Amino acid sequence: MLSWRGHLLLAVPCCLLLSPKISRGDWETREAYRGVNHIRKNLSHISARAGHVHHLSSTGNISILLDNLLKGYDQKLRPSFGGAPTTVEIDIEVRSMGQISEMDMSFSMDCYFRQSWVDERLAFSHLDEDFTLSLAVLDKLWKPDTFIYNGRKSYVHLITTPNKFVRLYRSGRILYSSRLTINANCPMNLYNFPMDTQRCPLKLGSFAYTTRDVVYRWNEERQVVIAPDLMLSQFDLIATPSGFENTTRRAGEFSTLLANFYLQRHMGNFLIQVYGPCILLVVLSWVSFWLNREATSDRISLGITTVLTMTFLGLEARTDLPKVSYSTALDLFVWLSYGFIFATIIEFAFVHLFTKVGSGEVYLSEACSEVGSEEDAEEEEEEEGENGDEEEPETEPIGASTTMSLADRERRNLPSSGPNGVDDSVTRARQLKPGHGRNQQEPPRPRQGPRVKQQVNRGSQMNSVSYIDEISRVLFPLSFLCINLLYWYTYLSNTTALQQFF
């Protein structure tokens, strides 16, 4: 059964043939064919519904156009199959960058990933405007099998619907855009950490099509675009150069695209958490140079405390770093600080070892003990002289001592007789009589004269500050300052040169 369009096409020629004003020869004229063609062209804009005829909308035209374009379309075959390779143009707009992990050596970013290619089978000329296709139509079209060589875990955002976009142009060009979160490997060189600049590559290409079928190129107008409001917590994105190359695999030669993200690390966090405390600990260890050498426990305690604190800082600084086999710039600074703190303990060991009596390097305790012993001896002599002049010693009668019982002598631990058989109490009584012994010959000494002399001798003999400590007060700070200047100049100059290169 014919449709209304078929009946209309048959009715128009019949009317022309049966008309008395138009002969059979006039039907073959150009004007008649022009009228038929005009009617045929306008039929696509006419719809008969409920006995009425009205023009179709633009949506209806696109639907009819898509139906005609997809009729006989095979999505399993690439465009220009058997001919020239299909060129796929790619551009990336980076919206944000996520965590950049030194432990996993990876980076992640959120981007708009756009692919564009020409499919001559989808070219049209009936409409003057381009239009967007639905995702249902996308499943019916051929798409390049693009994948990320160094990708780890990438996905398309699905909330609230799959974030995909397809636009069809009159020439048959298709723009396929999707929002991706890409997590890719980033091999890092941590020799200059934390004053380093890392290069994180992104390598794209076809999974199955060789260069004979598909060729990848960057979009000349938009290659890698960075959002103006992009901010990173630990890095600065300083450059994003891009290029293309061919990669050889077992199946053949494949076209690939390269994009490099150069990231320069921020140093503020490490200055606050590592460099500043290390410098303060080194300066704190120099306090022992101003302590007396006699304060052995204080100086050793200060040195051990700073060494243990420095060890803790060194271990804490490497918690977020992989266990690489080489030392970083941060490790070098920590070891330098550790060496200066350990050197203060070794310095005190030299002070303790090379201190000698008689050369001015005398301990305060030894000087005081020598002066104190002389002073005590002189004071005892003075007391003996004064007692001999002012007081008479009390003696026991010989008879009382002799009449003392043997039990009393044993209880008092007194010998019964001296070495010559004479009682010891008699001997002591004779020695303590006035005018007997040396007390009769030596006059009493004044009290103040010898003590003043002793104070002078004590001041001349005591030297609590070591010459090694005096030298260390100047040598250690100057050495630490020079090493710091060399350290910072070496590493910061490399960073500046790299910035000028980009």
Coordinates of C-alpha atoms in Angstrom, one line a residue:
M1 CA 0.0 0.0 0.0
L2 CA 1.4 3.4 -1.0
S3 CA 1.9 6.2 1.5
W4 CA 0.4 9.6 1.1
R5 CA 3.7 10.8 -0.4
G6 CA 3.6 8.1 -3.1
H7 CA 0.0 9.0 -4.0
L8 CA 0.9 12.7 -4.2
L9 CA 3.8 11.9 -6.5
L10 CA 1.5 9.9 -8.8
A11 CA -1.3 12.4 -8.7
V12 CA 0.8 15.4 -9.9
P13 CA 1.9 13.8 -13.3
C14 CA -1.6 12.5 -13.9
C15 CA -3.1 15.9 -13.5
L16 CA -0.5 17.3 -15.9
L17 CA -1.2 14.7 -18.5
L18 CA -5.0 15.0 -18.3
S19 CA -5.0 18.8 -18.4
P20 CA -6.3 20.1 -21.8
K21 CA -4.0 23.1 -21.7
I22 CA -0.9 21.0 -21.6
S23 CA 0.0 18.6 -24.4
R24 CA 2.1 15.5 -24.1
G25 CA 5.0 17.2 -25.5
D26 CA 4.8 20.0 -23.0
W27 CA 5.2 17.4 -20.2
E28 CA 8.6 16.7 -21.4
T29 CA 9.6 20.3 -21.2
R30 CA 12.1 21.6 -18.6
E31 CA 9.5 23.6 -16.7
A32 CA 7.5 20.5 -15.9
Y33 CA 10.5 18.6 -14.5
R34 CA 11.5 21.7 -12.5
G35 CA 8.1 21.8 -10.9
V36 CA 8.3 18.1 -10.0
N37 CA 11.7 18.5 -8.5
H38 CA 10.5 21.5 -6.5
I39 CA 7.6 19.5 -5.1
R40 CA 9.9 16.6 -4.3
K41 CA 12.3 18.9 -2.4
N42 CA 9.5 20.4 -0.3
L43 CA 8.0 17.0 0.6
S44 CA 10.6 16.5 3.4
H45 CA 9.2 19.7 5.1
I46 CA 5.5 18.5 4.8
S47 CA 3.8 16.2 7.2
A48 CA 0.2 15.0 7.0
R49 CA -1.4 14.3 10.3
A50 CA -5.2 14.1 10.9
G51 CA -5.8 15.3 7.4
H52 CA -3.7 18.4 7.7
V53 CA -0.4 19.3 6.0
H54 CA 2.2 21.3 7.9
H55 CA 6.0 21.9 7.7
L56 CA 8.4 19.7 9.7
S57 CA 10.5 21.2 12.4
S58 CA 14.4 21.3 12.4
T59 CA 14.5 18.5 14.9
G60 CA 12.6 16.3 12.5
N61 CA 15.0 17.2 9.7
I62 CA 18.0 16.2 11.9
S63 CA 16.4 12.9 12.9
I64 CA 15.7 12.1 9.2
L65 CA 19.3 13.2 8.3
L66 CA 20.8 11.0 11.0
D67 CA 18.7 8.0 9.9
N68 CA 19.9 8.5 6.4
L69 CA 23.6 8.9 7.5
L70 CA 23.6 5.9 9.7
K71 CA 21.9 3.7 7.1
G72 CA 24.5 1.2 6.0
Y73 CA 27.1 2.7 8.4
D74 CA 29.6 0.1 9.8
Q75 CA 31.2 1.3 13.0
K76 CA 33.6 -1.6 13.0
L77 CA 35.5 0.0 10.1
R78 CA 37.6 3.1 10.4
P79 CA 37.0 6.1 8.1
S80 CA 38.8 5.8 4.7
F81 CA 39.3 2.1 5.3
G82 CA 42.0 0.7 3.0
G83 CA 43.1 4.2 2.1
A84 CA 45.1 6.9 3.8
P85 CA 45.4 6.7 7.6
T86 CA 42.9 8.5 9.7
T87 CA 44.3 11.6 11.5
V88 CA 43.1 12.0 15.1
E89 CA 43.7 15.5 16.6
I90 CA 43.8 15.7 20.4
D91 CA 43.9 18.6 22.9
I92 CA 43.7 18.6 26.7
E93 CA 42.4 21.3 29.0
V94 CA 43.7 20.7 32.5
R95 CA 41.2 21.9 35.2
S96 CA 43.0 20.8 38.3
M97 CA 45.8 18.6 39.4
G98 CA 45.5 16.3 42.4
Q99 CA 48.0 14.6 44.6
I100 CA 51.6 14.3 43.4
S101 CA 53.1 11.4 45.4
E102 CA 56.8 10.9 45.8
M103 CA 56.1 7.6 47.6
D104 CA 54.1 6.1 44.6
M105 CA 55.8 8.3 42.0
S106 CA 52.5 9.2 40.4
F107 CA 50.4 12.3 39.6
S108 CA 46.7 12.8 38.9
M109 CA 44.8 15.5 37.1
D110 CA 41.2 16.3 36.1
C111 CA 40.9 17.4 32.5
Y112 CA 38.7 17.8 29.4
F113 CA 40.0 15.2 26.9
R114 CA 39.0 16.2 23.3
Q115 CA 39.5 14.0 20.2
S116 CA 38.6 15.1 16.6
W117 CA 38.7 13.2 13.3
V118 CA 37.0 13.3 9.9
D119 CA 34.5 10.5 8.8
E120 CA 33.5 11.1 5.2
R121 CA 30.5 8.8 5.6
L122 CA 28.9 11.3 8.0
A123 CA 29.3 14.4 5.7
F124 CA 26.1 16.2 4.8
S125 CA 25.0 19.4 3.0
H126 CA 21.2 19.7 3.6
L127 CA 21.7 21.8 6.8
D128 CA 23.8 24.9 7.3
E129 CA 24.5 24.3 11.0
D130 CA 26.4 21.8 13.1
F131 CA 24.6 19.9 15.8
T132 CA 25.3 17.9 19.0
L133 CA 24.6 14.2 19.1
S134 CA 23.3 12.2 22.0
L135 CA 25.3 9.5 23.7
A136 CA 23.1 6.9 22.1
V137 CA 24.3 7.9 18.7
L138 CA 27.9 7.9 19.9
D139 CA 27.7 4.1 20.5
K140 CA 26.9 3.7 16.8
L141 CA 29.9 5.6 15.5
W142 CA 33.5 4.6 15.0
K143 CA 35.9 6.0 17.7
P144 CA 39.6 5.8 18.1
D145 CA 40.9 3.4 20.7
T146 CA 43.0 5.9 22.5
F147 CA 44.7 4.8 25.7
I148 CA 47.4 6.2 28.1
Y149 CA 50.7 4.4 28.0
N150 CA 51.8 5.4 31.6
G151 CA 48.3 5.4 33.0
R152 CA 47.5 3.7 36.3
K153 CA 43.9 4.3 37.1
S154 CA 41.8 6.7 34.9
Y155 CA 38.1 7.0 34.7
V156 CA 35.3 9.0 33.1
H157 CA 33.1 11.0 35.4
L158 CA 29.6 9.6 35.6
I159 CA 27.7 12.0 37.8
T160 CA 25.0 12.9 37.1
T161 CA 25.3 11.3 33.7
P162 CA 28.4 10.2 31.7
N163 CA 30.4 13.4 31.1
K164 CA 30.7 13.0 27.3
F165 CA 30.0 15.3 24.4
V166 CA 29.7 14.6 20.7
R167 CA 29.4 17.2 17.9
L168 CA 28.9 16.5 14.2
Y169 CA 30.1 19.0 11.5
R170 CA 29.0 19.3 7.9
S171 CA 32.3 18.1 6.6
G172 CA 31.9 14.9 8.6
R173 CA 34.3 15.9 11.3
I174 CA 33.4 14.6 14.7
L175 CA 34.4 16.2 18.0
Y176 CA 34.4 13.8 20.9
S177 CA 35.0 15.3 24.4
S178 CA 34.9 13.7 27.8
R179 CA 35.9 14.6 31.3
L180 CA 38.6 12.4 32.7
T181 CA 40.5 11.9 35.9
I182 CA 43.9 10.6 34.9
N183 CA 46.3 8.9 37.3
A184 CA 49.7 8.2 35.6
N185 CA 53.2 7.2 36.6
C186 CA 55.8 10.0 37.1
P187 CA 59.4 8.8 37.5
M188 CA 61.1 11.3 39.8
N189 CA 64.7 12.2 40.3
L190 CA 65.0 13.2 44.0
Y191 CA 68.7 14.2 44.1
N192 CA 67.8 17.8 44.6
F193 CA 64.8 17.3 46.9
P194 CA 63.3 19.6 48.1
M195 CA 64.7 22.1 45.6
D196 CA 63.9 19.9 42.7
T197 CA 61.8 20.3 39.5
Q198 CA 60.1 17.1 38.3
R199 CA 59.0 16.2 34.8
C200 CA 55.8 14.2 34.8
P201 CA 55.0 12.8 31.2
L202 CA 51.7 11.8 29.7
K203 CA 51.9 9.5 26.7
L204 CA 48.9 8.8 24.5
G205 CA 48.4 6.6 21.5
S206 CA 46.2 3.9 19.8
F207 CA 46.0 0.5 21.4
A208 CA 45.5 -1.5 18.2
Y209 CA 45.8 0.7 15.1
T210 CA 49.3 1.1 13.7
T211 CA 50.5 4.1 11.8
R212 CA 49.1 2.6 8.6
D213 CA 45.6 3.1 10.0
V214 CA 45.6 5.9 12.6
V215 CA 47.9 8.9 13.1
Y216 CA 47.8 11.1 16.2
R217 CA 48.5 14.8 16.1
W218 CA 48.1 17.7 18.5
N219 CA 45.5 20.3 17.7
E220 CA 47.4 23.2 16.3
E221 CA 45.2 25.8 18.0
R222 CA 44.8 24.0 21.4
Q223 CA 47.4 21.5 22.5
V224 CA 47.7 21.4 26.4
V225 CA 45.7 24.2 28.0
I226 CA 46.0 25.0 31.7
A227 CA 43.1 26.6 33.5
P228 CA 43.9 30.1 34.8
D229 CA 42.7 29.3 38.3
L230 CA 44.8 26.2 38.7
M231 CA 46.7 26.1 42.0
L232 CA 48.8 23.4 43.7
S233 CA 49.7 23.1 47.3
Q234 CA 53.3 21.8 47.0
F235 CA 54.2 22.6 43.4
D236 CA 54.2 25.3 40.7
L237 CA 53.3 24.2 37.1
I238 CA 56.0 26.1 35.1
A239 CA 55.7 24.5 31.6
T240 CA 53.8 22.0 29.5
P241 CA 55.7 21.2 26.3
S242 CA 54.2 18.7 24.0
G243 CA 55.2 16.7 20.9
F244 CA 54.6 13.4 19.0
E245 CA 56.7 10.4 18.1
N246 CA 56.3 6.8 16.9
T247 CA 56.6 3.9 19.3
T248 CA 57.6 0.5 18.1
R249 CA 55.9 -2.5 19.6
R250 CA 55.6 -6.1 18.7
A251 CA 52.6 -5.5 16.5
G252 CA 54.3 -2.7 14.5
E253 CA 54.9 1.0 14.7
F254 CA 52.3 3.1 16.6
S255 CA 51.7 6.9 16.6
T256 CA 51.9 8.5 20.0
L257 CA 51.6 11.9 21.6
L258 CA 53.7 13.3 24.5
A259 CA 52.9 16.0 27.0
N260 CA 55.3 16.9 29.8
F261 CA 54.3 18.7 33.0
Y262 CA 57.2 20.4 34.7
L263 CA 56.5 20.9 38.4
Q264 CA 58.7 23.0 40.7
R265 CA 58.4 22.2 44.4
H266 CA 57.6 24.7 47.1
M267 CA 60.2 24.9 49.9
G268 CA 58.2 26.8 52.6
N269 CA 57.0 23.6 54.3
F270 CA 60.6 22.2 54.5
L271 CA 62.1 25.4 55.8
I272 CA 59.6 25.4 58.7
Q273 CA 59.7 21.7 59.5
V274 CA 63.3 20.7 58.8
Y275 CA 65.8 23.4 57.9
G276 CA 64.9 25.8 60.6
P277 CA 64.9 23.3 63.5
C278 CA 68.2 21.8 62.3
I279 CA 69.9 25.2 62.3
L280 CA 68.5 26.0 65.8
L281 CA 69.7 22.7 67.1
V282 CA 73.2 23.3 65.8
V283 CA 73.3 26.7 67.4
L284 CA 72.0 25.2 70.7
S285 CA 74.8 22.7 70.8
W286 CA 77.3 25.6 70.7
V287 CA 76.1 26.7 74.2
S288 CA 78.4 24.1 75.7
F289 CA 81.4 26.2 74.6
W290 CA 80.4 28.8 77.2
L291 CA 79.9 26.3 80.0
N292 CA 82.7 25.5 82.4
R293 CA 84.7 22.4 81.7
E294 CA 83.9 21.2 85.2
A295 CA 80.2 20.9 84.2
T296 CA 80.8 17.6 82.7
S297 CA 77.3 16.2 83.1
D298 CA 75.7 19.4 81.8
R299 CA 77.8 19.4 78.6
I300 CA 77.3 15.7 77.9
S301 CA 73.6 15.9 78.6
L302 CA 73.2 18.9 76.2
G303 CA 75.2 17.1 73.5
I304 CA 73.3 13.9 73.7
T305 CA 69.9 15.7 73.8
T306 CA 70.7 17.6 70.6
V307 CA 72.0 14.5 68.9
L308 CA 68.9 12.5 69.6
T309 CA 66.6 15.4 68.5
M310 CA 68.6 15.7 65.3
T311 CA 68.2 11.9 64.7
F312 CA 64.4 12.2 65.1
L313 CA 64.3 15.1 62.7
G314 CA 66.3 13.2 60.1
L315 CA 64.0 10.2 60.3
E316 CA 60.8 12.3 60.2
A317 CA 62.0 14.1 57.1
R318 CA 62.1 10.8 55.1
T319 CA 58.7 9.5 56.1
D320 CA 57.0 10.8 52.9
L321 CA 59.9 9.8 50.6
P322 CA 60.5 6.5 48.9
K323 CA 63.4 4.4 50.1
V324 CA 65.8 5.4 47.4
S325 CA 69.4 4.2 47.4
Y326 CA 70.9 7.7 47.1
S327 CA 70.9 10.7 49.4
T328 CA 68.9 13.8 48.6
A329 CA 69.7 17.5 49.3
L330 CA 67.6 17.3 52.4
D331 CA 69.6 14.3 53.7
L332 CA 72.8 16.1 53.1
F333 CA 71.8 19.1 55.1
V334 CA 70.5 16.9 58.0
W335 CA 73.8 15.0 58.0
L336 CA 75.8 18.2 58.0
S337 CA 73.8 19.4 61.0
Y338 CA 74.2 16.1 62.7
G339 CA 78.0 16.2 62.1
F340 CA 78.3 19.7 63.7
I341 CA 76.3 18.6 66.8
F342 CA 78.4 15.4 67.1
A343 CA 81.6 17.5 66.8
T344 CA 80.6 19.5 69.9
I345 CA 80.7 16.3 71.9
I346 CA 84.1 15.3 70.4
E347 CA 85.3 18.9 71.2
F348 CA 84.5 18.4 74.9
A349 CA 86.3 15.1 74.8
F350 CA 89.5 16.9 73.6
V351 CA 89.0 19.5 76.3
H352 CA 88.8 16.8 78.9
L353 CA 91.8 14.9 77.4
F354 CA 94.3 17.8 76.8
T355 CA 93.8 19.6 80.1
K356 CA 97.1 19.4 82.0
V357 CA 98.2 20.5 85.5
G358 CA 100.9 23.2 85.6
S359 CA 100.2 24.7 82.2
G360 CA 97.3 26.9 83.1
E361 CA 94.8 24.3 82.0
V362 CA 93.8 23.2 85.5
Y363 CA 90.4 22.0 86.7
L364 CA 88.7 24.2 89.2
S365 CA 88.1 21.2 91.5
E366 CA 91.9 20.4 91.6
A367 CA 92.9 24.0 92.2
C368 CA 90.4 24.3 95.1
S369 CA 91.5 21.0 96.6
E370 CA 95.2 22.0 96.6
V371 CA 94.6 25.4 98.1
G372 CA 92.0 24.0 100.5
S373 CA 94.5 21.4 101.8
E374 CA 97.2 24.0 102.4
E375 CA 94.7 26.3 104.1
D376 CA 93.5 23.5 106.4
A377 CA 97.0 22.7 107.4
E378 CA 97.8 26.3 108.3
E379 CA 94.6 26.7 110.2
E380 CA 95.3 23.6 112.3
E381 CA 98.7 25.0 113.2
E382 CA 97.2 28.3 114.2
E383 CA 94.6 26.6 116.4
E384 CA 97.3 24.6 118.1
G385 CA 99.4 27.7 118.7
E386 CA 96.5 29.6 120.1
N387 CA 95.4 26.8 122.4
G388 CA 99.0 26.6 123.7
D389 CA 99.1 30.3 124.6
E390 CA 95.6 30.8 125.9
E391 CA 94.5 27.6 127.7
E392 CA 96.3 25.2 130.0
P393 CA 95.7 21.6 129.2
E394 CA 94.0 19.6 131.9
T395 CA 96.0 16.7 133.1
E396 CA 95.2 13.8 135.2
P397 CA 97.2 13.0 138.4
I398 CA 99.5 10.1 138.0
G399 CA 98.0 8.5 141.0
A400 CA 94.5 8.6 139.7
S401 CA 95.6 7.0 136.4
T402 CA 97.6 4.3 138.2
T403 CA 94.8 3.5 140.6
M404 CA 92.4 3.1 137.8
S405 CA 91.1 -0.4 137.6
L406 CA 91.9 -2.8 134.9
A407 CA 88.2 -3.1 133.9
D408 CA 88.0 0.7 133.4
R409 CA 91.0 0.7 131.2
E410 CA 89.6 -2.1 129.0
R411 CA 86.3 -0.3 128.8
R412 CA 88.0 2.9 127.7
N413 CA 90.4 1.1 125.4
L414 CA 93.4 2.6 127.1
P415 CA 96.6 0.7 127.2
S416 CA 98.0 -0.2 130.5
S417 CA 101.5 0.9 129.8
G418 CA 103.6 2.6 127.2
P419 CA 106.3 1.0 125.1
N420 CA 108.8 1.6 128.0
G421 CA 106.5 0.2 130.7
V422 CA 105.4 3.7 131.7
D423 CA 101.8 4.7 131.7
D424 CA 100.8 6.8 128.6
S425 CA 98.8 9.2 130.6
V426 CA 101.9 10.3 132.4
T427 CA 103.7 10.8 129.1
R428 CA 100.9 12.9 127.7
A429 CA 100.7 15.0 130.9
R430 CA 104.4 15.8 130.8
Q431 CA 104.1 16.8 127.1
L432 CA 101.2 19.2 127.7
K433 CA 102.8 21.1 130.5
P434 CA 103.5 24.9 129.8
G435 CA 106.9 25.5 128.4
H436 CA 107.3 22.0 127.1
G437 CA 107.5 21.3 123.4
R438 CA 107.3 23.5 120.3
N439 CA 104.6 25.7 121.7
Q440 CA 107.2 27.3 123.9
Q441 CA 109.4 28.3 120.9
E442 CA 106.8 29.4 118.2
P443 CA 104.9 32.7 118.8
P444 CA 101.2 32.8 117.7
R445 CA 100.6 33.8 114.1
P446 CA 98.2 36.5 113.0
R447 CA 95.0 35.2 111.5
Q448 CA 94.5 37.4 108.4
G449 CA 97.9 37.4 106.8
P450 CA 97.9 33.8 105.5
R451 CA 94.3 33.8 104.3
V452 CA 94.9 36.9 102.1
K453 CA 97.9 35.2 100.6
Q454 CA 95.9 32.0 99.9
Q455 CA 93.2 34.0 98.1
V456 CA 95.8 35.5 95.8
N457 CA 97.3 32.1 95.1
R458 CA 93.8 30.6 94.4
G459 CA 93.0 33.3 91.8
S460 CA 96.3 32.9 90.0
Q461 CA 96.0 29.1 89.7
M462 CA 92.3 28.7 88.6
N463 CA 91.6 28.8 84.8
S464 CA 88.1 27.2 84.2
V465 CA 87.9 28.2 80.5
S466 CA 89.8 26.0 78.0
Y467 CA 91.7 27.4 75.1
I468 CA 90.0 24.8 72.9
D469 CA 86.6 26.2 73.9
E470 CA 87.7 29.7 73.1
I471 CA 88.8 28.6 69.6
S472 CA 85.6 26.6 69.1
R473 CA 83.5 29.6 69.8
V474 CA 84.7 31.2 66.6
L475 CA 85.6 28.2 64.5
F476 CA 82.3 26.3 64.6
P477 CA 80.0 29.3 63.7
L478 CA 82.3 30.3 60.8
S479 CA 82.5 26.8 59.4
F480 CA 78.8 26.3 59.6
L481 CA 78.1 29.6 57.9
C482 CA 80.6 28.9 55.0
I483 CA 79.1 25.4 54.4
N484 CA 75.6 26.8 54.4
L485 CA 76.5 29.4 51.8
L486 CA 78.1 26.8 49.6
Y487 CA 75.1 24.4 50.0
W488 CA 72.4 27.0 49.2
Y489 CA 74.3 28.5 46.3
T490 CA 74.9 25.1 44.7
Y491 CA 71.3 23.9 44.8
L492 CA 69.5 27.2 44.2
S493 CA 71.6 28.0 41.2
N494 CA 70.5 24.7 39.5
T495 CA 66.8 25.7 40.2
T496 CA 67.3 29.2 38.7
A497 CA 69.0 27.8 35.6
L498 CA 66.1 25.4 35.0
Q499 CA 63.5 28.2 35.3
Q500 CA 65.4 30.3 32.7
F501 CA 65.4 27.3 30.3
F502 CA 61.6 27.4 30.3

